[in-house]
Amino acid sequence: MAKLHPDLQNKEFWYKDITLIPNRLPDFERDRVDLTTYFTKRLKLKTPFVSSPMDTVTEGEMAILMALLGGIGVIHYNFLTIDEQIEEVEKVKRFEAGFVFNPVVLSPQNTVKDVYGVNDKYGFFSVPITEDGTLNSKLSGIVTHRDIRYRKDMETKLKEVMTPREKLIVAKKSETVDKNDLQAANGILRKNNLDTLIIIDIDNRVVALVADSDIRKNEQFPLATKDENKQLRTFIAAESRFKIAKERIGKGYDAGLNGVIIDASVVFKEQLEIAKYCKENFPNLEIVLGNVDSAEMVEKILKEGSEYCDALRVGIGPGAACITQQELGTGRAQASAVWDCAQEAKKLEPKYGFMPIIADGGIKIPDIIGQDVAKPGDITKALALGAQTVMMGSLLAGLDESPGEKEFDYEENRMVKKYRGMGSIEAMEKRGALRYGIEKMRIKIPEGKVIKVPYRGSGYDFIPELIAGVKQSLQKQGFKNIKELQEEADIRPLPK
Ligand code: XMP
């Protein structure tokens, strides 16, 4: 177990109040450090990063980024309809796959414009064409980007541009999907130099497809968080209201969802009922409960629902856009909350089993131009204090992959993006009030604010830098993995 200096015992402290003392003699390079961890009891990640379910942070694009780089994204629920949220799940599931089941299909009567519509929505152009535009009818052909890229007339019917069935090389379901043999499908794809391979059943109906671009993506992102079918994994957040959460989770499950964070700024009882319902009806889903911030809360949840809960989210009010602590006088200093909750979970492990801790909120890195205070190494500190993963909002909201546009801020003389707390009036006016349990109340007390965060460019550059930074921090202390860090970190107070 990590050593917490006596001056920190039973005290409130933030990440900025502590430091990790290197007292080994490292004899290995940064790249030897392995950040593999558990997000939930069953789900391993190669990168301990989770993107927050906030409407200025995680939709499909961010969830794809996070999963490709070994972390995981949790898609927010502040949409006007459940279906809009599920579409974001579908984007992730379709992004990179082995066999793509239920592929999007069109009919010969659809137009070139409809193919562009598919690309806008899902990000690809290759579409099998079936007689009536559903998966129930026979395959008629395929349209790919090559077939339409020079077409000016958007109303051209697909029957005029598609490669017809008789010219298509297809694979049989019995020789690929039925044997779960992705290699066989990849072999046919490569041998024939195809962009897309369609798999059909004996009635000539489309069962699945395999795309060459997916194979290349698989090779490019070795850390990616994928399921058995090589599809990226993703989670959604659902409100702590049984009726609506039930509908949301059911639809998400049908779309291939991997888990749910039952979301509330402070955990409450209805979450346990929802979690129980999920475990009984969708045993494959991972369920995260929260938020908690004390050993007492951890104990209560484990006692009442350890079998329904696969991870605990820790943090009440430490986030960059949070004002819960100022407004309601509740919550606590995040680093001490993570320590206490992780300690309690560890203490109760022999009785209730392993319970991963997610350190949610308050993670910052130095911002050269000035707005954020420099708090280097917050991620490593959270891990050293016992968290298996860190959940981040403000740090990721400035990336290209978060929702919303970047803009030039004349006061600060730099590019920024908007970041808003889900308990801000602005977010609540959309839908966010459910997280704060006040949707029916006339008087709304905001628990969050709207801020600007520095624009940070592409996440495909930024996240690898962050990963390297955390690895370097472990290497400096002589730890090759998170387990060693958590067992032997030397955590001491910094002078105020
Ligand atoms: P960071 O510091 O990474 O924090 O931006 C992200 C986390 O903040 C929480 N969150 C809120 N907390 N009022 C709060 O008190 C809010 O309006 C609010 N919105 C988000 C949430 O846990 C998130 O993961």
Short mmCIF file of C-alpha atoms and ligand atoms in Angstrom, two decimals:
data_model
loop_
_atom_site.label_atom_id
_atom_site.label_comp_id
_atom_site.label_asym_id
_atom_site.label_seq_id
_atom_site.Cartn_x
_atom_site.Cartn_y
_atom_site.Cartn_z
CA MET A 1 0.00 0.00 0.00
CA ALA A 2 1.19 3.50 -0.81
CA LYS A 3 2.63 5.49 2.10
CA LEU A 4 0.58 8.54 3.03
CA HIS A 5 2.61 10.95 5.16
CA PRO A 6 1.24 11.29 8.75
CA ASP A 7 0.58 15.02 8.19
CA LEU A 8 -1.95 14.05 5.52
CA GLN A 9 -3.79 11.42 7.53
CA ASN A 10 -7.39 12.44 8.21
CA LYS A 11 -6.82 15.77 6.46
CA GLU A 12 -8.46 17.35 3.44
CA PHE A 13 -6.07 17.80 0.52
CA TRP A 14 -6.11 18.46 -3.22
CA TYR A 15 -3.72 17.14 -5.85
CA LYS A 16 -1.82 20.43 -5.65
CA ASP A 17 -1.17 19.87 -1.93
CA ILE A 18 0.83 16.67 -2.38
CA THR A 19 3.86 15.32 -4.19
CA LEU A 20 5.16 11.86 -5.02
CA ILE A 21 8.70 11.30 -3.81
CA PRO A 22 10.97 9.25 -6.07
CA ASN A 23 13.07 7.00 -3.86
CA ARG A 24 14.08 4.13 -6.12
CA LEU A 25 16.85 3.96 -8.68
CA PRO A 26 15.05 3.37 -11.98
CA ASP A 27 16.93 1.13 -14.41
CA PHE A 28 14.48 1.20 -17.31
CA GLU A 29 13.18 3.64 -19.91
CA ARG A 30 9.76 5.33 -20.03
CA ASP A 31 8.48 3.06 -22.76
CA ARG A 32 8.77 0.04 -20.48
CA VAL A 33 6.01 1.44 -18.24
CA ASP A 34 2.71 -0.37 -18.67
CA LEU A 35 -0.43 1.63 -17.78
CA THR A 36 -2.85 -1.30 -18.07
CA THR A 37 -5.62 -0.98 -15.52
CA TYR A 38 -9.25 -1.85 -14.81
CA PHE A 39 -12.05 0.58 -15.60
CA THR A 40 -14.60 -1.82 -14.14
CA LYS A 41 -14.36 -5.23 -12.49
CA ARG A 42 -14.18 -6.96 -15.86
CA LEU A 43 -13.06 -4.30 -18.31
CA LYS A 44 -9.34 -3.82 -18.72
CA LEU A 45 -7.96 -0.64 -20.32
CA LYS A 46 -4.45 -0.07 -21.62
CA THR A 47 -4.73 3.66 -20.82
CA PRO A 48 -6.30 4.81 -17.54
CA PHE A 49 -8.24 7.72 -19.09
CA VAL A 50 -12.01 8.17 -19.20
CA SER A 51 -13.82 11.09 -20.83
CA SER A 52 -16.65 12.64 -18.83
CA PRO A 53 -20.29 12.28 -19.80
CA MET A 54 -20.72 16.00 -20.42
CA ASP A 55 -22.26 17.69 -23.43
CA THR A 56 -19.13 19.73 -24.14
CA VAL A 57 -16.91 16.66 -23.81
CA THR A 58 -18.15 13.25 -24.97
CA GLU A 59 -20.18 12.31 -28.00
CA GLY A 60 -19.26 9.73 -30.64
CA GLU A 61 -16.10 11.43 -31.89
CA MET A 62 -14.56 11.73 -28.44
CA ALA A 63 -15.61 8.18 -27.54
CA ILE A 64 -13.83 6.93 -30.68
CA LEU A 65 -10.67 8.88 -29.82
CA MET A 66 -10.62 7.61 -26.26
CA ALA A 67 -11.23 3.98 -27.21
CA LEU A 68 -8.67 4.02 -30.04
CA LEU A 69 -6.00 5.27 -27.64
CA GLY A 70 -6.77 2.69 -24.98
CA GLY A 71 -9.15 4.60 -22.71
CA ILE A 72 -12.93 4.83 -22.81
CA GLY A 73 -15.53 7.50 -23.53
CA VAL A 74 -18.82 7.89 -21.71
CA ILE A 75 -21.45 9.49 -23.94
CA HIS A 76 -23.55 12.11 -22.16
CA TYR A 77 -27.36 12.05 -22.10
CA ASN A 78 -28.11 15.73 -22.46
CA PHE A 79 -29.82 15.20 -25.82
CA LEU A 80 -33.38 16.06 -26.61
CA THR A 81 -34.19 12.41 -27.34
CA ILE A 82 -32.82 9.03 -26.30
CA ASP A 83 -32.37 8.11 -29.95
CA GLU A 84 -29.93 10.96 -30.48
CA GLN A 85 -27.71 9.56 -27.76
CA ILE A 86 -27.96 6.05 -29.19
CA GLU A 87 -26.89 7.35 -32.61
CA GLU A 88 -23.61 8.41 -31.00
CA VAL A 89 -23.19 4.88 -29.62
CA GLU A 90 -23.79 3.53 -33.12
CA LYS A 91 -21.10 5.83 -34.53
CA VAL A 92 -18.58 4.30 -32.15
CA LYS A 93 -19.68 0.74 -32.79
CA ARG A 94 -19.58 1.18 -36.55
CA PHE A 95 -16.29 3.04 -36.58
CA GLU A 96 -13.98 0.12 -36.47
CA ALA A 97 -15.12 -3.38 -36.58
CA GLY A 98 -14.43 -6.92 -37.48
CA PHE A 99 -17.71 -8.11 -38.86
CA VAL A 100 -20.09 -5.18 -39.14
CA PHE A 101 -23.48 -6.70 -38.43
CA ASN A 102 -26.64 -4.78 -39.34
CA PRO A 103 -24.78 -2.65 -41.87
CA VAL A 104 -26.47 0.40 -43.33
CA VAL A 105 -28.03 -0.56 -46.70
CA LEU A 106 -29.85 1.43 -49.38
CA SER A 107 -32.02 0.50 -52.36
CA PRO A 108 -31.31 0.95 -56.11
CA GLN A 109 -33.91 3.74 -56.01
CA ASN A 110 -31.97 5.79 -53.47
CA THR A 111 -29.74 8.57 -54.78
CA VAL A 112 -26.11 9.69 -54.59
CA LYS A 113 -27.26 12.31 -52.10
CA ASP A 114 -28.43 9.54 -49.75
CA VAL A 115 -24.93 8.03 -49.77
CA TYR A 116 -23.49 11.40 -48.76
CA GLY A 117 -26.13 11.43 -46.03
CA VAL A 118 -24.81 8.08 -44.73
CA ASN A 119 -21.29 9.48 -44.74
CA ASP A 120 -22.35 12.59 -42.82
CA LYS A 121 -24.06 10.48 -40.20
CA TYR A 122 -21.69 7.54 -39.84
CA GLY A 123 -18.46 8.57 -41.58
CA PHE A 124 -18.29 5.99 -44.41
CA PHE A 125 -19.34 5.70 -48.06
CA SER A 126 -19.46 1.95 -48.79
CA VAL A 127 -23.06 0.84 -48.76
CA PRO A 128 -24.50 -2.50 -49.91
CA ILE A 129 -27.58 -2.09 -52.11
CA THR A 130 -30.48 -4.46 -51.59
CA GLU A 131 -33.68 -4.87 -53.60
CA ASP A 132 -35.87 -2.94 -51.19
CA GLY A 133 -33.24 -1.12 -49.14
CA THR A 134 -33.59 -3.40 -46.10
CA LEU A 135 -31.61 -6.38 -44.86
CA ASN A 136 -34.60 -8.63 -45.59
CA SER A 137 -34.26 -8.49 -49.35
CA LYS A 138 -31.64 -9.83 -51.75
CA LEU A 139 -28.31 -8.14 -52.47
CA SER A 140 -28.38 -6.06 -55.68
CA GLY A 141 -24.92 -4.48 -55.61
CA ILE A 142 -22.64 -2.10 -53.75
CA VAL A 143 -21.85 1.61 -53.90
CA THR A 144 -18.46 2.85 -52.70
CA HIS A 145 -16.79 6.25 -52.70
CA ARG A 146 -15.15 5.47 -56.04
CA ASP A 147 -18.59 5.11 -57.68
CA ILE A 148 -19.87 8.53 -56.65
CA ARG A 149 -16.92 10.84 -56.11
CA TYR A 150 -17.14 12.53 -59.55
CA ARG A 151 -20.95 12.53 -59.78
CA LYS A 152 -22.26 16.07 -59.87
CA ASP A 153 -25.95 15.19 -60.06
CA MET A 154 -26.95 14.32 -56.52
CA GLU A 155 -30.29 12.95 -57.69
CA THR A 156 -28.68 10.15 -59.77
CA LYS A 157 -30.22 6.83 -58.77
CA LEU A 158 -27.87 4.29 -57.22
CA LYS A 159 -28.93 1.62 -59.72
CA GLU A 160 -27.02 3.66 -62.32
CA VAL A 161 -23.77 3.89 -60.38
CA MET A 162 -23.58 0.72 -58.26
CA THR A 163 -21.39 -2.28 -59.01
CA PRO A 164 -24.04 -4.94 -59.66
CA ARG A 165 -24.30 -8.22 -57.80
CA GLU A 166 -22.99 -10.35 -60.67
CA LYS A 167 -19.68 -8.46 -60.64
CA LEU A 168 -19.25 -8.62 -56.86
CA ILE A 169 -16.92 -10.89 -54.94
CA VAL A 170 -18.77 -11.86 -51.77
CA ALA A 171 -18.13 -14.27 -48.92
CA LYS A 172 -20.45 -16.92 -47.56
CA LYS A 173 -21.81 -16.67 -44.04
CA SER A 174 -21.16 -20.39 -43.49
CA GLU A 175 -17.44 -19.91 -44.18
CA THR A 176 -16.86 -16.73 -42.20
CA VAL A 177 -19.43 -15.46 -39.70
CA ASP A 178 -20.69 -18.90 -38.64
CA LYS A 179 -17.15 -19.93 -37.78
CA ASN A 180 -16.37 -16.49 -36.31
CA ASP A 181 -13.45 -16.53 -38.74
CA LEU A 182 -12.46 -12.94 -39.34
CA GLN A 183 -9.12 -14.06 -40.75
CA ALA A 184 -10.86 -15.92 -43.56
CA ALA A 185 -12.84 -12.79 -44.44
CA ASN A 186 -9.72 -10.60 -44.28
CA GLY A 187 -7.96 -13.08 -46.57
CA ILE A 188 -10.65 -12.76 -49.27
CA LEU A 189 -10.62 -8.98 -48.91
CA ARG A 190 -6.85 -8.72 -49.36
CA LYS A 191 -6.53 -11.34 -52.10
CA ASN A 192 -9.09 -9.51 -54.23
CA ASN A 193 -7.91 -6.03 -53.29
CA LEU A 194 -11.41 -5.01 -52.13
CA ASP A 195 -12.41 -2.01 -50.03
CA THR A 196 -15.41 -3.81 -48.62
CA LEU A 197 -16.38 -7.47 -48.49
CA ILE A 198 -20.06 -8.32 -48.21
CA ILE A 199 -21.06 -11.51 -46.45
CA ILE A 200 -24.28 -13.17 -47.59
CA ASP A 201 -26.47 -16.07 -46.48
CA ILE A 202 -27.78 -18.83 -48.75
CA ASP A 203 -30.72 -16.64 -49.79
CA ASN A 204 -28.35 -13.93 -51.02
CA ARG A 205 -29.23 -11.58 -48.17
CA VAL A 206 -26.61 -9.35 -46.53
CA VAL A 207 -25.54 -10.63 -43.12
CA ALA A 208 -22.47 -8.50 -42.43
CA LEU A 209 -19.56 -6.76 -44.04
CA VAL A 210 -15.84 -6.34 -43.45
CA ALA A 211 -13.96 -3.18 -44.44
CA ASP A 212 -10.33 -2.84 -45.42
CA SER A 213 -10.05 0.52 -43.68
CA ASP A 214 -10.98 -1.22 -40.43
CA ILE A 215 -8.17 -3.69 -40.80
CA ARG A 216 -5.71 -0.88 -41.29
CA LYS A 217 -7.11 1.01 -38.31
CA ASN A 218 -6.69 -2.12 -36.18
CA GLU A 219 -2.99 -2.12 -37.02
CA GLN A 220 -2.58 1.60 -36.38
CA PHE A 221 -3.98 1.67 -32.83
CA PRO A 222 -2.49 -1.18 -30.81
CA LEU A 223 -3.85 0.15 -27.48
CA ALA A 224 -7.47 0.28 -28.65
CA THR A 225 -10.24 -0.75 -26.28
CA LYS A 226 -12.23 -3.30 -28.28
CA ASP A 227 -14.68 -6.09 -27.75
CA GLU A 228 -14.44 -9.68 -29.03
CA ASN A 229 -15.71 -8.55 -32.43
CA LYS A 230 -12.98 -5.92 -32.66
CA GLN A 231 -15.52 -3.11 -32.28
CA LEU A 232 -14.56 -0.18 -30.09
CA ARG A 233 -16.13 -0.20 -26.67
CA THR A 234 -18.17 2.63 -25.29
CA PHE A 235 -20.29 3.54 -22.28
CA ILE A 236 -23.22 5.89 -21.87
CA ALA A 237 -24.41 7.86 -18.92
CA ALA A 238 -28.01 7.37 -17.86
CA GLU A 239 -30.01 9.38 -15.39
CA SER A 240 -30.82 8.01 -11.94
CA ARG A 241 -34.52 7.84 -12.80
CA PHE A 242 -35.71 4.30 -13.23
CA LYS A 243 -38.31 4.68 -15.96
CA ILE A 244 -36.32 6.75 -18.40
CA ALA A 245 -32.99 5.04 -17.64
CA LYS A 246 -34.62 1.68 -18.37
CA GLU A 247 -35.65 2.79 -21.85
CA ARG A 248 -32.29 4.39 -22.54
CA ILE A 249 -30.27 1.38 -21.41
CA GLY A 250 -32.47 -1.05 -23.37
CA LYS A 251 -31.95 0.92 -26.57
CA GLY A 252 -28.24 1.31 -25.88
CA TYR A 253 -27.91 -2.41 -25.32
CA ASP A 254 -29.49 -3.14 -28.70
CA ALA A 255 -26.94 -0.79 -30.28
CA GLY A 256 -24.04 -2.75 -28.78
CA LEU A 257 -23.31 -0.67 -25.71
CA ASN A 258 -20.70 -2.02 -23.25
CA GLY A 259 -21.66 -0.31 -20.04
CA VAL A 260 -23.56 2.39 -18.22
CA ILE A 261 -22.64 5.05 -15.75
CA ILE A 262 -25.69 5.74 -13.67
CA ASP A 263 -25.14 9.39 -13.24
CA ALA A 264 -25.84 11.67 -10.30
CA SER A 265 -23.74 14.31 -8.65
CA VAL A 266 -24.27 12.42 -5.39
CA VAL A 267 -25.20 8.73 -5.44
CA PHE A 268 -28.72 7.92 -4.27
CA LYS A 269 -30.84 4.87 -3.69
CA GLU A 270 -32.70 4.68 -6.98
CA GLN A 271 -29.32 3.98 -8.63
CA LEU A 272 -29.18 0.62 -6.89
CA GLU A 273 -32.58 -0.37 -8.28
CA ILE A 274 -31.50 0.61 -11.79
CA ALA A 275 -28.23 -1.27 -11.38
CA LYS A 276 -30.08 -4.36 -10.17
CA TYR A 277 -32.45 -4.16 -13.12
CA CYS A 278 -29.47 -3.92 -15.51
CA LYS A 279 -27.68 -6.90 -14.01
CA GLU A 280 -30.83 -9.01 -14.19
CA ASN A 281 -31.69 -8.05 -17.75
CA PHE A 282 -28.34 -7.27 -19.37
CA PRO A 283 -25.70 -9.24 -17.47
CA ASN A 284 -23.00 -8.31 -19.98
CA LEU A 285 -23.26 -4.59 -19.25
CA GLU A 286 -20.77 -3.05 -16.85
CA ILE A 287 -22.42 -0.74 -14.33
CA VAL A 288 -20.77 2.23 -12.66
CA LEU A 289 -22.36 4.01 -9.69
CA GLY A 290 -21.59 7.35 -8.11
CA ASN A 291 -20.62 9.87 -7.23
CA VAL A 292 -19.28 9.18 -3.79
CA ASP A 293 -16.61 10.92 -1.77
CA SER A 294 -16.25 9.18 1.58
CA ALA A 295 -15.42 5.80 3.06
CA GLU A 296 -18.89 5.71 4.60
CA MET A 297 -20.58 6.01 1.21
CA VAL A 298 -18.33 3.35 -0.28
CA GLU A 299 -19.18 0.98 2.52
CA LYS A 300 -22.93 1.58 2.12
CA ILE A 301 -22.88 0.90 -1.61
CA LEU A 302 -20.76 -2.20 -1.26
CA LYS A 303 -23.01 -3.50 1.49
CA GLU A 304 -26.22 -2.91 -0.40
CA GLY A 305 -25.18 -3.46 -3.97
CA SER A 306 -21.68 -4.79 -4.56
CA GLU A 307 -23.02 -7.41 -6.95
CA TYR A 308 -24.76 -4.77 -9.08
CA CYS A 309 -21.87 -2.36 -9.24
CA ASP A 310 -18.67 -2.77 -11.28
CA ALA A 311 -16.88 0.49 -10.41
CA LEU A 312 -17.34 3.57 -8.25
CA ARG A 313 -17.00 7.14 -9.41
CA VAL A 314 -15.39 9.39 -6.79
CA GLY A 315 -15.68 13.17 -6.65
CA ILE A 316 -18.25 15.61 -5.40
CA GLY A 317 -17.64 19.13 -6.60
CA PRO A 318 -13.93 19.16 -7.58
CA GLY A 319 -14.47 19.72 -11.31
CA ALA A 320 -13.34 22.81 -13.19
CA ALA A 321 -16.93 23.85 -13.97
CA CYS A 322 -18.35 22.82 -10.59
CA ILE A 323 -19.74 25.21 -8.03
CA THR A 324 -21.41 22.59 -5.84
CA GLN A 325 -18.93 23.18 -3.04
CA GLN A 326 -19.45 26.94 -3.03
CA GLU A 327 -23.22 26.86 -3.67
CA LEU A 328 -24.28 24.02 -1.42
CA GLY A 329 -21.37 23.86 0.99
CA THR A 330 -20.93 20.17 0.27
CA GLY A 331 -18.30 17.96 -1.33
CA ARG A 332 -14.65 17.68 -0.46
CA ALA A 333 -11.03 18.02 -1.52
CA GLN A 334 -10.61 15.50 -4.30
CA ALA A 335 -7.25 13.91 -3.52
CA SER A 336 -8.30 13.01 0.02
CA ALA A 337 -11.66 11.73 -1.28
CA VAL A 338 -9.89 9.40 -3.72
CA TRP A 339 -7.55 8.15 -0.99
CA ASP A 340 -10.34 7.47 1.52
CA CYS A 341 -12.62 5.76 -1.00
CA ALA A 342 -9.83 3.63 -2.44
CA GLN A 343 -8.66 2.65 1.03
CA GLU A 344 -12.16 1.61 2.01
CA ALA A 345 -12.69 -0.38 -1.19
CA LYS A 346 -9.38 -2.17 -0.57
CA LYS A 347 -10.26 -2.84 3.06
CA LEU A 348 -13.57 -4.39 2.05
CA GLU A 349 -12.12 -6.39 -0.85
CA PRO A 350 -11.92 -9.69 1.05
CA LYS A 351 -15.64 -9.39 1.83
CA TYR A 352 -17.10 -7.91 -1.37
CA GLY A 353 -14.40 -8.44 -4.00
CA PHE A 354 -12.40 -5.98 -6.11
CA MET A 355 -14.07 -2.59 -6.72
CA PRO A 356 -12.26 -0.21 -9.11
CA ILE A 357 -12.24 3.49 -8.25
CA ILE A 358 -12.62 6.23 -10.88
CA ALA A 359 -11.13 9.57 -9.80
CA ASP A 360 -13.61 11.98 -11.35
CA GLY A 361 -12.78 15.66 -11.80
CA GLY A 362 -10.11 18.14 -10.79
CA ILE A 363 -7.38 16.87 -13.12
CA LYS A 364 -5.34 19.70 -14.61
CA ILE A 365 -2.11 20.09 -16.48
CA PRO A 366 0.08 23.15 -16.84
CA ASP A 367 -1.32 25.67 -19.24
CA ILE A 368 1.60 27.66 -20.59
CA ILE A 369 -0.43 30.75 -21.35
CA GLY A 370 -1.83 30.98 -17.91
CA GLN A 371 -5.47 30.18 -17.24
CA ASP A 372 -5.11 26.86 -15.42
CA VAL A 373 -2.84 26.75 -12.44
CA ALA A 374 0.04 24.35 -13.05
CA LYS A 375 -0.73 21.05 -11.40
CA PRO A 376 1.54 18.65 -13.22
CA GLY A 377 1.18 15.00 -12.56
CA ASP A 378 -2.38 15.14 -11.24
CA ILE A 379 -3.18 11.95 -13.10
CA THR A 380 -0.29 10.04 -11.55
CA LYS A 381 -1.22 11.40 -8.15
CA ALA A 382 -4.80 10.16 -8.53
CA LEU A 383 -3.52 6.73 -9.53
CA ALA A 384 -1.04 6.67 -6.64
CA LEU A 385 -3.87 7.52 -4.23
CA GLY A 386 -5.65 4.35 -5.33
CA ALA A 387 -7.77 5.24 -8.39
CA GLN A 388 -7.68 2.73 -11.24
CA THR A 389 -8.71 5.35 -13.79
CA VAL A 390 -9.18 9.12 -14.01
CA MET A 391 -12.21 10.78 -15.53
CA MET A 392 -11.59 14.12 -17.22
CA GLY A 393 -13.84 16.88 -18.49
CA SER A 394 -12.16 20.29 -18.84
CA LEU A 395 -8.88 18.84 -20.02
CA LEU A 396 -10.54 17.16 -22.99
CA ALA A 397 -13.14 19.82 -23.78
CA GLY A 398 -10.54 21.85 -25.66
CA LEU A 399 -9.83 19.11 -28.19
CA ASP A 400 -11.09 18.94 -31.77
CA GLU A 401 -13.01 15.77 -30.89
CA SER A 402 -15.26 17.39 -28.27
CA PRO A 403 -18.63 18.82 -29.36
CA GLY A 404 -18.73 22.53 -30.19
CA GLU A 405 -16.62 24.90 -32.24
CA LYS A 406 -13.37 26.57 -31.31
CA GLU A 407 -13.40 30.36 -31.35
CA PHE A 408 -10.99 33.23 -30.93
CA ASP A 409 -11.16 34.90 -27.56
CA TYR A 410 -10.12 38.53 -27.87
CA GLU A 411 -9.73 39.05 -24.12
CA GLU A 412 -7.35 36.16 -23.75
CA ASN A 413 -5.91 36.54 -27.23
CA ARG A 414 -6.09 32.86 -28.06
CA MET A 415 -8.35 30.09 -29.36
CA VAL A 416 -10.76 28.61 -26.83
CA LYS A 417 -13.68 26.19 -26.61
CA LYS A 418 -16.70 26.39 -24.39
CA TYR A 419 -16.95 24.00 -21.44
CA ARG A 420 -20.00 23.85 -19.23
CA GLY A 421 -20.92 22.03 -16.04
CA MET A 422 -23.90 19.75 -16.44
CA GLY A 423 -25.45 21.54 -13.48
CA SER A 424 -25.07 24.96 -15.08
CA ILE A 425 -28.29 26.78 -15.89
CA GLU A 426 -27.38 26.60 -19.58
CA ALA A 427 -27.00 22.81 -19.56
CA MET A 428 -29.98 22.30 -17.28
CA GLU A 429 -32.13 24.25 -19.66
CA LYS A 430 -31.41 21.63 -22.26
CA ARG A 431 -31.86 18.47 -20.21
CA GLY A 432 -29.14 18.28 -17.58
CA ALA A 433 -31.44 18.98 -14.65
CA LEU A 434 -31.98 15.25 -14.21
CA ARG A 435 -28.41 14.78 -12.98
CA TYR A 436 -29.18 17.16 -10.18
CA GLY A 437 -32.57 15.65 -9.40
CA ILE A 438 -34.38 18.94 -9.82
CA GLU A 439 -36.11 18.67 -13.16
CA LYS A 440 -39.53 19.16 -11.66
CA MET A 441 -38.53 21.91 -9.30
CA ARG A 442 -39.42 25.45 -10.13
CA ILE A 443 -36.41 27.01 -8.45
CA LYS A 444 -33.19 25.81 -9.98
CA ILE A 445 -29.95 26.19 -8.04
CA PRO A 446 -27.02 25.93 -10.43
CA GLU A 447 -24.23 23.55 -9.43
CA GLY A 448 -22.08 24.32 -12.42
CA LYS A 449 -20.87 27.18 -14.56
CA VAL A 450 -19.89 27.88 -18.13
CA ILE A 451 -16.20 28.52 -18.75
CA LYS A 452 -13.73 28.73 -21.61
CA VAL A 453 -10.91 26.24 -21.90
CA PRO A 454 -7.82 26.61 -24.06
CA TYR A 455 -8.15 25.01 -27.47
CA ARG A 456 -5.76 22.06 -27.51
CA GLY A 457 -5.93 20.81 -31.10
CA SER A 458 -6.24 17.18 -32.10
CA GLY A 459 -6.68 14.56 -29.42
CA TYR A 460 -4.66 12.18 -31.58
CA ASP A 461 -1.62 14.34 -30.71
CA PHE A 462 -2.64 15.43 -27.23
CA ILE A 463 -3.62 12.09 -25.64
CA PRO A 464 -0.40 10.28 -26.63
CA GLU A 465 1.52 13.16 -25.00
CA LEU A 466 -0.55 12.76 -21.86
CA ILE A 467 0.11 9.01 -21.86
CA ALA A 468 3.84 9.63 -22.26
CA GLY A 469 3.72 12.16 -19.40
CA VAL A 470 2.11 9.69 -17.01
CA LYS A 471 4.57 6.98 -18.04
CA GLN A 472 7.46 9.34 -17.46
CA SER A 473 6.15 10.20 -14.02
CA LEU A 474 6.00 6.50 -13.08
CA GLN A 475 9.44 5.91 -14.56
CA LYS A 476 10.93 8.75 -12.48
CA GLN A 477 9.64 7.04 -9.37
CA GLY A 478 10.92 3.66 -10.52
CA PHE A 479 7.53 2.01 -11.06
CA LYS A 480 6.84 -0.17 -14.09
CA ASN A 481 3.07 -0.29 -13.67
CA ILE A 482 0.12 1.13 -11.74
CA LYS A 483 0.09 -1.74 -9.27
CA GLU A 484 3.66 -0.98 -8.16
CA LEU A 485 2.80 2.73 -7.93
CA GLN A 486 -0.22 1.99 -5.75
CA GLU A 487 1.72 -0.37 -3.52
CA GLU A 488 4.79 1.76 -2.98
CA ALA A 489 4.18 5.43 -3.79
CA ASP A 490 5.53 7.82 -1.18
CA ILE A 491 2.92 10.59 -0.87
CA ARG A 492 3.94 13.67 1.05
CA PRO A 493 2.48 17.13 1.69
CA LEU A 494 3.77 20.18 -0.14
CA PRO A 495 4.17 23.43 1.81
CA LYS A 496 1.09 25.65 1.39
P1 XMP B 1 -13.04 18.33 -14.65
O1 XMP B 1 -12.28 18.95 -13.53
O2 XMP B 1 -12.25 17.27 -15.33
O3 XMP B 1 -14.30 17.62 -14.00
O4 XMP B 1 -13.55 19.34 -15.61
C1 XMP B 1 -15.22 16.83 -14.70
C2 XMP B 1 -16.30 16.32 -13.77
O5 XMP B 1 -17.05 17.39 -13.19
C3 XMP B 1 -18.33 16.88 -12.78
N1 XMP B 1 -19.35 17.84 -13.20
C4 XMP B 1 -19.96 18.71 -12.38
N2 XMP B 1 -19.86 18.88 -11.04
N3 XMP B 1 -21.38 20.68 -11.17
C5 XMP B 1 -20.60 19.86 -10.43
O6 XMP B 1 -20.52 20.03 -9.20
C6 XMP B 1 -21.54 20.55 -12.52
O7 XMP B 1 -22.25 21.32 -13.15
C7 XMP B 1 -20.79 19.52 -13.14
N4 XMP B 1 -20.71 19.09 -14.43
C8 XMP B 1 -19.83 18.07 -14.41
C9 XMP B 1 -18.50 15.53 -13.42
O8 XMP B 1 -18.35 14.56 -12.41
C10 XMP B 1 -17.38 15.49 -14.44
O9 XMP B 1 -16.95 14.18 -14.75
#
